[in-house]
Coordinates of C-alpha atoms and ligand atoms in Angstrom, one line a residue:
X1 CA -46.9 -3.9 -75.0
X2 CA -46.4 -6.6 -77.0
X3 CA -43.7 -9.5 -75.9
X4 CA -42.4 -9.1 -79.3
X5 CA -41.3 -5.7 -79.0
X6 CA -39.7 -6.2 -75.7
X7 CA -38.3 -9.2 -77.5
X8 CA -36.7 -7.3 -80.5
X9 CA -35.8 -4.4 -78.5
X10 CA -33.4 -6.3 -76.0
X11 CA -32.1 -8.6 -78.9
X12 CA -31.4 -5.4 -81.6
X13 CA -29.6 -3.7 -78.4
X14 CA -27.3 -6.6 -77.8
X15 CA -26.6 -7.4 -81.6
X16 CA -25.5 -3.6 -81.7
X17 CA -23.7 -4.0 -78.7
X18 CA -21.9 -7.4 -79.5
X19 CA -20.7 -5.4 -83.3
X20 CA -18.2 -3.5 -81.0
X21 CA -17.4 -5.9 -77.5
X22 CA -18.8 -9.5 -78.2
X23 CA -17.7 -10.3 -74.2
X24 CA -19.7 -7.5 -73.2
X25 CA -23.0 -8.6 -75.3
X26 CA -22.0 -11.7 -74.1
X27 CA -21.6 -10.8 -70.2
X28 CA -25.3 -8.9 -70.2
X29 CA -27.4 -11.9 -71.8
X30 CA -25.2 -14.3 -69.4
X31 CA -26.3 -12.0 -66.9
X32 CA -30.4 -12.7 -67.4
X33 CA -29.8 -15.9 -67.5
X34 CA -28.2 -16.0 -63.8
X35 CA -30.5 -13.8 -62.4
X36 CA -33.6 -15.9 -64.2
X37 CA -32.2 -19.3 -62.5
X38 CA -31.4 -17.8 -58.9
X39 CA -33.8 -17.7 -56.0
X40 CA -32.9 -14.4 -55.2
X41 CA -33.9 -13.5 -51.6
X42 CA -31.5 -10.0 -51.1
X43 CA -33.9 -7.8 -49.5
X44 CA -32.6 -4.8 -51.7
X45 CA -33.0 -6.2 -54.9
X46 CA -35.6 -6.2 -57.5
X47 CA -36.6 -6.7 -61.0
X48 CA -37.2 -3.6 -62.8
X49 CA -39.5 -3.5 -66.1
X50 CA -38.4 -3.6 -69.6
X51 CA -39.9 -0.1 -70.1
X52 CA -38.2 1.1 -67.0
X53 CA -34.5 -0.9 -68.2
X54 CA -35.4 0.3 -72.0
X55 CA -35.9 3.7 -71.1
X56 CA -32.1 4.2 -69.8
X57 CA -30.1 3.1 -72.9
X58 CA -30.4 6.3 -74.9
X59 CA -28.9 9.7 -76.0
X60 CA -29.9 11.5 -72.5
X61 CA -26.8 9.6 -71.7
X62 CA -25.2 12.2 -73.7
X63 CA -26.4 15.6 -72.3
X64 CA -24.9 17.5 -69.3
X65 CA -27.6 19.5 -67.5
X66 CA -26.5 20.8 -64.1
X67 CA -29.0 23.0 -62.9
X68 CA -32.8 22.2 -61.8
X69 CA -35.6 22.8 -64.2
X70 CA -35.5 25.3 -66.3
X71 CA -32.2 26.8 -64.7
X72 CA -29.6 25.2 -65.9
X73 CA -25.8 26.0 -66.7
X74 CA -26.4 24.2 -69.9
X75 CA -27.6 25.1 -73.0
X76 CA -30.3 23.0 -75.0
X77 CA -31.6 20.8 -72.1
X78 CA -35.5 20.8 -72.8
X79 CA -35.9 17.3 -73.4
X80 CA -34.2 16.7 -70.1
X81 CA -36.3 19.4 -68.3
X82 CA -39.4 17.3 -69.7
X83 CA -38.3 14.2 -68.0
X84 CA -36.8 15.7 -64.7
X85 CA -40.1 17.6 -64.2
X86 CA -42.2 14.3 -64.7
X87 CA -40.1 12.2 -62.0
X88 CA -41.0 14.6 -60.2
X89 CA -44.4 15.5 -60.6
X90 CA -45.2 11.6 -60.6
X91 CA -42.8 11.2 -57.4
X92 CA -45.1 13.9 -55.9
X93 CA -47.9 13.2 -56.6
X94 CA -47.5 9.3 -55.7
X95 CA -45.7 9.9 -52.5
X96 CA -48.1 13.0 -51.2
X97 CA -45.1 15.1 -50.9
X98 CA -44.8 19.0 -51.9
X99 CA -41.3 19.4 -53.6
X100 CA -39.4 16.1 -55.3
X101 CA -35.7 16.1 -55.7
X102 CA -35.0 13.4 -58.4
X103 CA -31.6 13.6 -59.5
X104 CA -29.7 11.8 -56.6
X105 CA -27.1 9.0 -58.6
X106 CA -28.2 6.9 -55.7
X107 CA -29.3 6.5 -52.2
X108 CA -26.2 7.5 -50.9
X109 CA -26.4 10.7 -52.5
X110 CA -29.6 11.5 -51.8
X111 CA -28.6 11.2 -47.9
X112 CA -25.5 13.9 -48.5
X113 CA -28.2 16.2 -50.4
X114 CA -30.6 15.7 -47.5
X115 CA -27.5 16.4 -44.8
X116 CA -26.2 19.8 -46.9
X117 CA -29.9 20.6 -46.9
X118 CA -30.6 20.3 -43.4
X119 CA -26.5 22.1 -42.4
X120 CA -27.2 24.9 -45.0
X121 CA -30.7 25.8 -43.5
X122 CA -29.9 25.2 -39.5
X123 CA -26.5 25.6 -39.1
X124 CA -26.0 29.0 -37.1
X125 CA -22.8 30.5 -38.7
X126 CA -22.1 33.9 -40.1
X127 CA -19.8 33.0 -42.3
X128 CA -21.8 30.5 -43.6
X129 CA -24.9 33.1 -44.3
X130 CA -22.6 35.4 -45.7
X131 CA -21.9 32.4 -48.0
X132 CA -25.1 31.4 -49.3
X133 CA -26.2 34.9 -49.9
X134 CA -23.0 34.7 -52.3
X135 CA -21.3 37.4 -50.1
X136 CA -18.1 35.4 -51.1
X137 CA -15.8 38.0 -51.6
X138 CA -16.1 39.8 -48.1
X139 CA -15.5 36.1 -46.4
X140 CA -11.9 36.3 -44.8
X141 CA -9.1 33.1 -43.9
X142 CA -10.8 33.3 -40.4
X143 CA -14.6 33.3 -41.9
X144 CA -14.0 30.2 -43.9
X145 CA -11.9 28.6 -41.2
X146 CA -15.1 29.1 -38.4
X147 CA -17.2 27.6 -41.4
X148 CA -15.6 24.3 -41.7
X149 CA -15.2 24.2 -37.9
X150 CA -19.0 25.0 -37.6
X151 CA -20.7 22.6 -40.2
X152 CA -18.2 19.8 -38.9
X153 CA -19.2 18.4 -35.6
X154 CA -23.0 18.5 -35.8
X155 CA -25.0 16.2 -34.1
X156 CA -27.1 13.0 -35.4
X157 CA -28.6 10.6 -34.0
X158 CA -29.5 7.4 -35.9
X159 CA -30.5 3.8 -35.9
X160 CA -27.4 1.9 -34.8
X161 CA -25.4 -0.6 -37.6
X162 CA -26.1 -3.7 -35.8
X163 CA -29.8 -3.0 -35.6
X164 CA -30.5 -2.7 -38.5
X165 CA -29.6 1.0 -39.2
X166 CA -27.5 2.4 -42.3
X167 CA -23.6 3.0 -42.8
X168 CA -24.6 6.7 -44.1
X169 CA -26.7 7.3 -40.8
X170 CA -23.2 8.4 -39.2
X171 CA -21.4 5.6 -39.4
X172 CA -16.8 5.4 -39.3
X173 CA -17.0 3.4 -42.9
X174 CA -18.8 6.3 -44.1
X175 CA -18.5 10.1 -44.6
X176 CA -21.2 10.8 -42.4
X177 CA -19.5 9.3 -39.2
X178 CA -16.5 11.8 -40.2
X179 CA -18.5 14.6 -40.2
X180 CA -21.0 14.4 -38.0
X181 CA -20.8 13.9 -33.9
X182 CA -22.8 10.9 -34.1
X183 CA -24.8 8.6 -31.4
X184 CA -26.8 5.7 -32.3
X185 CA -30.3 4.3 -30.6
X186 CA -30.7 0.4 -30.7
X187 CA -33.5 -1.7 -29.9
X188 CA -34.9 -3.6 -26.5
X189 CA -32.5 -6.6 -26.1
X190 CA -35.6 -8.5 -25.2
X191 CA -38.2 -7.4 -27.7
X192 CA -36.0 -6.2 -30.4
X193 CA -38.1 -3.8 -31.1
X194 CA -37.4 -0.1 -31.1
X195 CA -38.4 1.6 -27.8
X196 CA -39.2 4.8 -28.2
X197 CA -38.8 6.0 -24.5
X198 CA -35.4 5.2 -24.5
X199 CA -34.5 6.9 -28.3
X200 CA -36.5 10.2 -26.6
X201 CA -34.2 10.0 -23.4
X202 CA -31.2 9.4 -26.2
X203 CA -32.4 12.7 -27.9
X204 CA -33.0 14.5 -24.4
X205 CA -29.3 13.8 -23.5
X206 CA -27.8 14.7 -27.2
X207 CA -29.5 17.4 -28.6
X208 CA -29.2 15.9 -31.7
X209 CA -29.7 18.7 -35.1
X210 CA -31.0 15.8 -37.2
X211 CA -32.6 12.3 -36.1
X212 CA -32.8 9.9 -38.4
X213 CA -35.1 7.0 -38.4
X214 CA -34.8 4.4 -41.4
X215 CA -33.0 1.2 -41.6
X216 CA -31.6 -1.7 -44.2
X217 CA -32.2 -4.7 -41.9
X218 CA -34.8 -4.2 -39.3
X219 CA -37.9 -6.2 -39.9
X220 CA -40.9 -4.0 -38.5
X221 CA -42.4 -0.8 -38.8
X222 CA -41.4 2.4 -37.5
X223 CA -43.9 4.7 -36.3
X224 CA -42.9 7.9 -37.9
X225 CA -45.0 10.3 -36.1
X226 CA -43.4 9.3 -32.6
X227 CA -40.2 9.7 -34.0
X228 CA -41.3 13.1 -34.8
X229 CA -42.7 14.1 -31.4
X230 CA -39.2 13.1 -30.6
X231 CA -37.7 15.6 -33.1
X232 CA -40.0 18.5 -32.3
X233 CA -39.1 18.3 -28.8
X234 CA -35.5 18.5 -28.6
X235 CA -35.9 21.0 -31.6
X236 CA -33.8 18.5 -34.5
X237 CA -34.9 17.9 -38.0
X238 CA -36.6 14.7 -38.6
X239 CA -35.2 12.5 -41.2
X240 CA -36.2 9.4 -42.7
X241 CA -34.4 7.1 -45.2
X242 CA -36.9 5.1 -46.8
X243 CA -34.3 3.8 -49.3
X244 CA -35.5 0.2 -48.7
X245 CA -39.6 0.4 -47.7
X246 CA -40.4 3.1 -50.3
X247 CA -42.1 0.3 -52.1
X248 CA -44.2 -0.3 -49.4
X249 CA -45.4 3.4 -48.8
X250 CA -45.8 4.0 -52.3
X251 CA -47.7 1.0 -52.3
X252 CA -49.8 2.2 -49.1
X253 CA -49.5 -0.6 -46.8
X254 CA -47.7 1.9 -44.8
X255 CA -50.3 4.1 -44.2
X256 CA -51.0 7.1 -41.4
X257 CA -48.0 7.2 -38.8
X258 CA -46.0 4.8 -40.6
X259 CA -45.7 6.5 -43.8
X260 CA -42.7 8.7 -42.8
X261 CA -44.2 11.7 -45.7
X262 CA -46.4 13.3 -43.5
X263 CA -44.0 13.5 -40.4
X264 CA -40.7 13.6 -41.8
X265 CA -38.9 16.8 -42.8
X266 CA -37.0 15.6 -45.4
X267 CA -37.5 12.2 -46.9
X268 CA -34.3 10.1 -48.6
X269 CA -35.0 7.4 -51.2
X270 CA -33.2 4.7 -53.3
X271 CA -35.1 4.0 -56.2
X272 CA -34.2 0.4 -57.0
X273 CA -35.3 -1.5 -54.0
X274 CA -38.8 -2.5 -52.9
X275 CA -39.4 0.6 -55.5
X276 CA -39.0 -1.0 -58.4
X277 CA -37.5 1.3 -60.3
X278 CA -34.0 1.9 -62.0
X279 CA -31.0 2.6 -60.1
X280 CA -30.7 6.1 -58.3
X281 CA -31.9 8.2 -55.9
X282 CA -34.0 10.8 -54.8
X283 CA -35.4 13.1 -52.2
X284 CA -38.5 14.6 -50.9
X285 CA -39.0 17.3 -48.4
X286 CA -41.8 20.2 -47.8
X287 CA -41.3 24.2 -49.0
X288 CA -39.2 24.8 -46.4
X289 CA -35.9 22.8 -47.7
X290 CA -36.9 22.7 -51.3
X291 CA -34.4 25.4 -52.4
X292 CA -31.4 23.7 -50.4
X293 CA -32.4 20.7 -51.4
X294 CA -32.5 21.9 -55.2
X295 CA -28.9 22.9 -54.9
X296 CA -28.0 19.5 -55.0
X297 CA -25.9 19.5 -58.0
X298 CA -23.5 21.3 -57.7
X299 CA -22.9 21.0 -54.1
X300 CA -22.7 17.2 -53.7
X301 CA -23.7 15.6 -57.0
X302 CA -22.0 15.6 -60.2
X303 CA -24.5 16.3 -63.2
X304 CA -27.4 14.8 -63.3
X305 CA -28.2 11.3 -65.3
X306 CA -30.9 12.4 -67.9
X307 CA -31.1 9.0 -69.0
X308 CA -31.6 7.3 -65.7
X309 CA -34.4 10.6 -64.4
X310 CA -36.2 9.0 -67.4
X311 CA -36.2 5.5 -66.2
X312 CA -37.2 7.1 -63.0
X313 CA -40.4 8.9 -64.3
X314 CA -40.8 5.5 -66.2
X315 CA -40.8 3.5 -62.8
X316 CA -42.7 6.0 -60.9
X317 CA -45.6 6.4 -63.5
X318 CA -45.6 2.0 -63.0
X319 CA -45.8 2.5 -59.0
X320 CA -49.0 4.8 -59.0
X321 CA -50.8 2.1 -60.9
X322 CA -53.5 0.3 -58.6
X323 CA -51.2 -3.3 -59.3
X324 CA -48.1 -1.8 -57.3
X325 CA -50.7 -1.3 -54.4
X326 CA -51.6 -5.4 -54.8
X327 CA -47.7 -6.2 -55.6
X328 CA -46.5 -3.8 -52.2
X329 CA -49.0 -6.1 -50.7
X330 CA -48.2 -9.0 -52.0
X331 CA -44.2 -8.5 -50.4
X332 CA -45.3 -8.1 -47.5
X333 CA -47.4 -11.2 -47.4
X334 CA -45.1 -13.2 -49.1
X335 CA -42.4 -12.1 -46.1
X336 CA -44.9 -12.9 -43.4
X337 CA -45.5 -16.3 -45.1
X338 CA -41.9 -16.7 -45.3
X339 CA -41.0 -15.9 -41.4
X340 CA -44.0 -18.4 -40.7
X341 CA -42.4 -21.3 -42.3
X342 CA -39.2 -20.6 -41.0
X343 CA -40.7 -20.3 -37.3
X344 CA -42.3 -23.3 -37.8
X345 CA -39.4 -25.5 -38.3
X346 CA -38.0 -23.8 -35.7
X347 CA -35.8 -20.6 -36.7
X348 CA -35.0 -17.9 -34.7
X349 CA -36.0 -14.5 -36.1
X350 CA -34.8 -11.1 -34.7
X351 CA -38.3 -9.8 -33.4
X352 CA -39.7 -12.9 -33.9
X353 CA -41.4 -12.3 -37.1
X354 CA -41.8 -9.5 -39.5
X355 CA -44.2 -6.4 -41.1
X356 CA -42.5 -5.2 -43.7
X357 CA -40.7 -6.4 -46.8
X358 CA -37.6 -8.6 -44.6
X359 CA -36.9 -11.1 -42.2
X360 CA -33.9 -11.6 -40.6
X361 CA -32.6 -14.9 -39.0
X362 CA -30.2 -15.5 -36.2
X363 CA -28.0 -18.6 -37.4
X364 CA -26.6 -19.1 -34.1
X365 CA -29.8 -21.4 -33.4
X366 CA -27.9 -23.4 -35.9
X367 CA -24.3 -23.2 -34.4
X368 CA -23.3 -21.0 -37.6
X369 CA -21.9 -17.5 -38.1
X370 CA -23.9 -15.0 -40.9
X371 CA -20.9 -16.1 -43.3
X372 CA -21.1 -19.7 -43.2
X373 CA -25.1 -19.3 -44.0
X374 CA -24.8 -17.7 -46.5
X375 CA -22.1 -19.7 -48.6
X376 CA -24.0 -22.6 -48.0
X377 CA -26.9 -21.2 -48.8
X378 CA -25.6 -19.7 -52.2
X379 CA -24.0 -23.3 -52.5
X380 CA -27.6 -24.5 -52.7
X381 CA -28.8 -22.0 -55.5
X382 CA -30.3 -19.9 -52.5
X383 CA -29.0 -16.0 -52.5
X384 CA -29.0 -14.3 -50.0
X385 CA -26.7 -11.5 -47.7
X386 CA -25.2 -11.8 -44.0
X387 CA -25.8 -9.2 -41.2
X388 CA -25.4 -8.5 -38.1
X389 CA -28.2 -9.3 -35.5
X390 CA -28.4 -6.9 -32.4
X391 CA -25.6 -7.3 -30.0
X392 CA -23.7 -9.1 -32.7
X393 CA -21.2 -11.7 -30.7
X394 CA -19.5 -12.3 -34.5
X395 CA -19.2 -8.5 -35.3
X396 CA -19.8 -6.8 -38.7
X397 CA -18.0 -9.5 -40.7
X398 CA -19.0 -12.6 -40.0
X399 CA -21.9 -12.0 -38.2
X400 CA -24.8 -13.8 -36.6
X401 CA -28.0 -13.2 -39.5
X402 CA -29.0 -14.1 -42.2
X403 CA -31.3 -11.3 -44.1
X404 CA -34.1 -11.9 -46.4
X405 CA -36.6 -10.1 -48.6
X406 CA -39.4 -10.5 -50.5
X407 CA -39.3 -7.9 -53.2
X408 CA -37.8 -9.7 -55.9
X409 CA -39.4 -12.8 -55.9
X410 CA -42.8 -11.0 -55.6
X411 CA -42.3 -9.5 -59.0
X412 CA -41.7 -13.0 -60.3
X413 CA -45.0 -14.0 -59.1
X414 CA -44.2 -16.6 -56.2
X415 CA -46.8 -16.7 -53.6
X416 CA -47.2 -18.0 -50.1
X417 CA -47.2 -21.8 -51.1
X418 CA -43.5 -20.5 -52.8
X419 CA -42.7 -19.1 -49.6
X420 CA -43.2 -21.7 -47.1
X421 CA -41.5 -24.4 -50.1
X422 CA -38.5 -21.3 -49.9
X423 CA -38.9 -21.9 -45.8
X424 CA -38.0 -25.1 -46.0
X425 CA -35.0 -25.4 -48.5
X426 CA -33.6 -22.7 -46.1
X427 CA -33.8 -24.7 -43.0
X428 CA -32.9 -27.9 -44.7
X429 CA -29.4 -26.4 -45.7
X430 CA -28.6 -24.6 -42.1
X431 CA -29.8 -27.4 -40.3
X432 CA -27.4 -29.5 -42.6
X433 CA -24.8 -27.5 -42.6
X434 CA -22.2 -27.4 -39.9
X435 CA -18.9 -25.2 -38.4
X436 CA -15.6 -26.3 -40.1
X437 CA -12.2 -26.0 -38.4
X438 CA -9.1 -24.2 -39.5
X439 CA -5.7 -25.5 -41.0
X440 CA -5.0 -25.6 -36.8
X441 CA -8.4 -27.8 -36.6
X442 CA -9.4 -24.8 -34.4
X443 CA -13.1 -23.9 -35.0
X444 CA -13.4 -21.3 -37.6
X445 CA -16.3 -18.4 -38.4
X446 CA -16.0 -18.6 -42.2
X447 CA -15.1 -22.7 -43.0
X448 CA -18.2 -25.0 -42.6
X449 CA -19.3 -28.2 -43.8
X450 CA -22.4 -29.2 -46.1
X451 CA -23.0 -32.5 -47.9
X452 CA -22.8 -31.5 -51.7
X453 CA -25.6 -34.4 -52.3
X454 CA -27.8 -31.7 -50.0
X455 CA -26.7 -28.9 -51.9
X456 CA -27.6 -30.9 -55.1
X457 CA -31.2 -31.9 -54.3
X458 CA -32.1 -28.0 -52.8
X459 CA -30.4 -26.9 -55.9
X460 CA -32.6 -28.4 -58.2
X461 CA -36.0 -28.4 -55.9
X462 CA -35.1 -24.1 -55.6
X463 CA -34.6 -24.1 -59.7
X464 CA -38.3 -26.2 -59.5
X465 CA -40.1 -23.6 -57.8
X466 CA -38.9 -20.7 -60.3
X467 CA -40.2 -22.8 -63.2
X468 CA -43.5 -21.9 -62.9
X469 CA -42.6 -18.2 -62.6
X470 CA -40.3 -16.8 -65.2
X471 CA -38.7 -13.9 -65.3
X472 CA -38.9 -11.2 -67.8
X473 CA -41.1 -14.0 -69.8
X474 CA -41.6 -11.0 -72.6
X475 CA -37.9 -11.1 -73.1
X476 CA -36.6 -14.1 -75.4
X477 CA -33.0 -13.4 -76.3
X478 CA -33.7 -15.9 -78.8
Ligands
LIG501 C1 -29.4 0.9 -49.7 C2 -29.5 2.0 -48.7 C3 -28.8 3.2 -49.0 C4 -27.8 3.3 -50.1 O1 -28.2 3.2 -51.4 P1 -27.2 3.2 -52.6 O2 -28.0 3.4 -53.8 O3 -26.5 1.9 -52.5 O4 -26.2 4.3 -52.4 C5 -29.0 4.2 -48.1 N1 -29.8 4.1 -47.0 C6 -30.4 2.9 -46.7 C7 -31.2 2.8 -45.5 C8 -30.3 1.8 -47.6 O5 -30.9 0.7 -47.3

């Protein structure tokens, strides 16, 4: 594709757009132009391509098409069938799974289709049977009453919060730690590493119906077939959300028992992470919860986004290219080079190091909390997000860590030399920064102090390092 095209296509869009809401037109091309001058280190971002980005700003917008393929309760939805079917044929046939859900607004979504899924096919209720065979009318008060009571209060067992698990794996914040009885597994205070003994002694105890493996800030593989020996032996059905490695199995450096296809029951997905795609969701499971999972609109989504399943296909046809194998690659050496260079100046990392796509530094080697990090660090042109370390002393708010990623800057091209530079910008700032105090002059957890000659000068040396590398370089808004 030629840069012109990409070019003219983004610059007609936004002349269009700017004919009706200049501020909006306005807002969008201010928006490239913060995102191409930030060293952007938040583990769940990325850059998606212009074909991907392109392919979303269209007339699918338009068309209502609940339903699955080829049954929907809307007339006149061909064109969408065509583009649903291809996500998913291409999200099949990349991940090595039978049946692909791809209509999930996001990752979120795609772990409340996965939950009705796995309720709706193990739940042992009655009234609930007599429900899904559409037996609606001979349900009474009493039935419906033993329903709610039945599908409430089921059992999961997740990754906790604070290492590194996911708000929608049965957390308060969250629906899921509402509905569901939930108990988490951690990792080894020493190690930090998952320990598998003690998360089959947690499922022994619990009896968990689903255990869920996945995570948003735990820097190391997980090996999925374990998990599932876990599963089979209590009898629960094995989960994993992938929402923010799926780059890295579609990529295939997670290969044999750490790609969670094979062993998982049911697989959840964002696709806008290490992925690479637009935003949205998706799910992928075997025969066995393909129809439940199918029922996904109506039963927890709205209708589907025609317009984003096309972006979707768009992405996934990009990911089963042999250069998304190189780039998956690429993240995760360009994380490893990353938690090197930190090391070696003498950060502390959870786990000391990393094998996937994140690191994640405790700040308390620096005297700071998560929050004062990462102003300082945005202060200095350097993004990236707090979070809680295991065993958090500065609980979920201001917090002890630091996380960072790799996927976005990999798609700009930076490299290990990038990295290491990255390294050391990030310890310069910490190491320069220090606690403030509040009005009281007692210490305070969000208030710190950092020379604003320092934030200058890492400024300008993190804007230096993206010169070489810019993004969307086929876009020129002109
Ligand atoms: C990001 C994430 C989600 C949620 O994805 P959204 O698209 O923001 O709803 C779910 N699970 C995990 C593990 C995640 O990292």
């Amino acid at each position: 594709m030629s840069r012109n095209a990409e070019s003219t296509a983004f610059r007609s869009a936004l002349e269009v757009v700017r004919g009706v809401e200049p501020r909006v037109a306005a807002a969008i091309a201010a928006e490239l132009a913060d995102q191409r001058e930030s060293l952007k280190l938040i583990a769940s971002e990325n850059y998606a391509s212009p074909a991907t980005l392109l392919a979303m700003g269209n007339w699918f917008s338009d068309k209502y098409a609940e339903g699955t393929v080829g049954r929907r309760f809307y007339a006149g939805c061909q064109n969408v069938d065509t583009v649903e079917a291809l996500a998913a044929e291409h999200a099949r046939e990349l991940f090595g799974a039978s049946h692909a859900y791809v209509q999930p607004h996001s990752g979120i979504d795609a772990n409340l289709v996965a939950f009705w899924a796995i309720l709706a096919d193990r739940v042992e209720s009655p009234a609930l049977r007599k429900a899904q065979a559409r037996q609606v009318n001979d349900l009474t008060e009493a039935d419906w009453f033993a329903l709610r009571r039945e599908l409430g209060n089921q059992r999961m067992l997740g990754m906790s919060l604070d290492a590194g698990g996911h708000l929608t794996h049965g957390f308060r914040p969250n629906i899921s730690g509402k509905m569901f009885d939930q108990r988490s597994y951690g990792t080894d205070p020493a190690t930090g590493l998952i320990d598998y003994d003690r998360v089959a002694e947690a499922a022994r105890e619990f009896k968990p119906l689903i255990l869920v493996a996945g995570y948003s800030a735990y820097p190391r593989k997980v090996n999925f077939r374990i998990m599932r020996e876990i599963a089979d032996s209590v009898g629960a059905t094995f989960m994993v959300d992938m929402a923010h490695f799926a780059g890295l199995v579609a990529g295939k450096v997670f290969t044999g028992d750490f790609d969670p296809v094979p062993h998982a029951h049911i697989v959840t997905t964002t696709t806008h992470k290490s992925l690479r795609g637009p935003r949205g969701g998706m799910v992928l499971c075997g025969p066995e919860l393909a129809d439940q999972v199918d029922r996904g609109c109506p039963m927890v989504l709205g209708g589907p986004l025609p317009h984003v399943m096309a972006a979707k296909a768009v992405a996934l046809a990009e990911a089963r290219r042999p250069d998304f194998a190189d780039y998956a690659q690429r993240i995760v050496d360009n994380a490893q080079a990353l938690a090197d260079g930190l090391l070696r100046r003498g950060a502390s990392l959870v786990t000391g190091g990393t094998d996937n796509h994140l690191v994640l530094i405790d700040v308390s080697g620096y005297g700071l909390t998560g929050r004062q990090a990462e102003q300082a660090l945005l202060d200095s042109g350097i993004v990236t997000n707090r979070n809680s370390v295991p065993q958090d002393p500065n609980g979920a708010w201001y917090t002890s860590g630091i996380r960072i990623g790799t996927p976005a800057l990999t798609t700009r091209g930076l490299g290990a030399p990038e990295m290491d530079a990255t390294a050391e910008l990030i310890h310069t700032v910490l190491s320069q920064t220090t606690p403030g105090t509040g009005p009281d002059g007692a210490p305070s957890k969000a208030k710190y102090v950092l020379d604003p000659a320092v934030a200058e000068s890492v400024g300008k040396q993190a804007a230096d390092l993206l010169t070489p590398f810019p993004l969307y370089p086929s876009v020129d808004l002109g």
